[in-house]
CSV table of C-alpha atoms in Angstrom, one decimal:
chain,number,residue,atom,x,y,z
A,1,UNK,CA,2.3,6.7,10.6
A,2,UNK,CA,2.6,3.0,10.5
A,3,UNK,CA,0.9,1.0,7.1
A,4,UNK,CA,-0.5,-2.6,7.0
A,5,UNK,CA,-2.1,-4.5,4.2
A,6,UNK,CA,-4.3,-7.4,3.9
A,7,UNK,CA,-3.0,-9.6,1.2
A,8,UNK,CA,-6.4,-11.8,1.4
A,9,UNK,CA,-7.7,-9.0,0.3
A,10,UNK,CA,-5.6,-7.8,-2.0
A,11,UNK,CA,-7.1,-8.2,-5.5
A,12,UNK,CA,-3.9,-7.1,-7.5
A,13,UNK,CA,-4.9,-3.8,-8.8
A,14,UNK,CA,-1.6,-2.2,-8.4
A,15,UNK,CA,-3.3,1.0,-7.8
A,16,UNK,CA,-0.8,1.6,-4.8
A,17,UNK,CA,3.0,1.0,-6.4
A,18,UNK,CA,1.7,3.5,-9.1
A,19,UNK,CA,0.6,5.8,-6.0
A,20,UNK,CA,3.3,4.8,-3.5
A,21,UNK,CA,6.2,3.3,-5.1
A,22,UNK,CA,8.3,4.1,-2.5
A,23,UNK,CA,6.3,1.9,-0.1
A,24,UNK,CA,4.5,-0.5,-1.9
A,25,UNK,CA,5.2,-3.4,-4.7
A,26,UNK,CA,3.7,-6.4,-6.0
A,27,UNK,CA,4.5,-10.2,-5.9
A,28,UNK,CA,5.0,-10.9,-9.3
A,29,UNK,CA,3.8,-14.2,-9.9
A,30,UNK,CA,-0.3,-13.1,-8.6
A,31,UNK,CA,0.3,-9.0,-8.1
A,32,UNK,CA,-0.8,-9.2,-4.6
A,33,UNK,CA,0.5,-6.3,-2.2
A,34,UNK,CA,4.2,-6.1,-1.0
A,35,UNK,CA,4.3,-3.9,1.6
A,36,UNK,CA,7.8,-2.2,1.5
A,37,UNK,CA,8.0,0.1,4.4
A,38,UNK,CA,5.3,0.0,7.6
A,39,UNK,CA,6.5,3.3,9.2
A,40,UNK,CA,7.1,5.2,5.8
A,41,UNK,CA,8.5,9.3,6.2
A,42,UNK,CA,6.6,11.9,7.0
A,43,UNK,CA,7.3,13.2,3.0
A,44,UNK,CA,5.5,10.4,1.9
A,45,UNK,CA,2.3,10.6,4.3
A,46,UNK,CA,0.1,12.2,1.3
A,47,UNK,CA,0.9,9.1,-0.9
A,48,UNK,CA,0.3,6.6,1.6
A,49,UNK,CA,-3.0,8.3,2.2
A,50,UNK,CA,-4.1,8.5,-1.4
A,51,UNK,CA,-2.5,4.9,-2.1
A,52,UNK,CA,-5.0,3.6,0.6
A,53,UNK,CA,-7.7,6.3,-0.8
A,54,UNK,CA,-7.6,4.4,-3.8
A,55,UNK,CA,-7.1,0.7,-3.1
A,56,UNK,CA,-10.7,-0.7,-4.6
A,57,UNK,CA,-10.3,-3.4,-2.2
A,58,UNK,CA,-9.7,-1.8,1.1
A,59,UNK,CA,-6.7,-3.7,1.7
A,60,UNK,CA,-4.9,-1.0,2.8
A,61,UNK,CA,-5.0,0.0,6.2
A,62,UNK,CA,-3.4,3.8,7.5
A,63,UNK,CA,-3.1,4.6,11.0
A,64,UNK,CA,-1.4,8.1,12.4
């Protein structure tokens, strides 16, 4: 599995760190995406997923 994200557009939600902790944060002076981890574990594939599920901005991009 390898994760990107689209910090343009990003729109701070922080839908992601509360799915994802693990792999995601946010810059705390706008909350824009911090991606922690690009090739996250296979035990954290399902939150990755849902993280991206859930990003309203599609910023979040999964490939397998």
């Amino acid at each position: 599995m390898k994760v990107t994200v689209d910090q343009d557009r990003c729109v701070g939600s922080g839908q992601c760190v509360l799915t994802a902790e693990a792999v995601f944060d946010q810059r705390d002076e706008d909350g824009i995406v911090v991606l922690l981890n690009a090739t996250p574990p296979a035990e954290l594939a399902a939150e990755v997923r849902h993280a991206a599920e859930m990003c309203p901005a599609a910023a979040i991009t999964v490939e397998e």
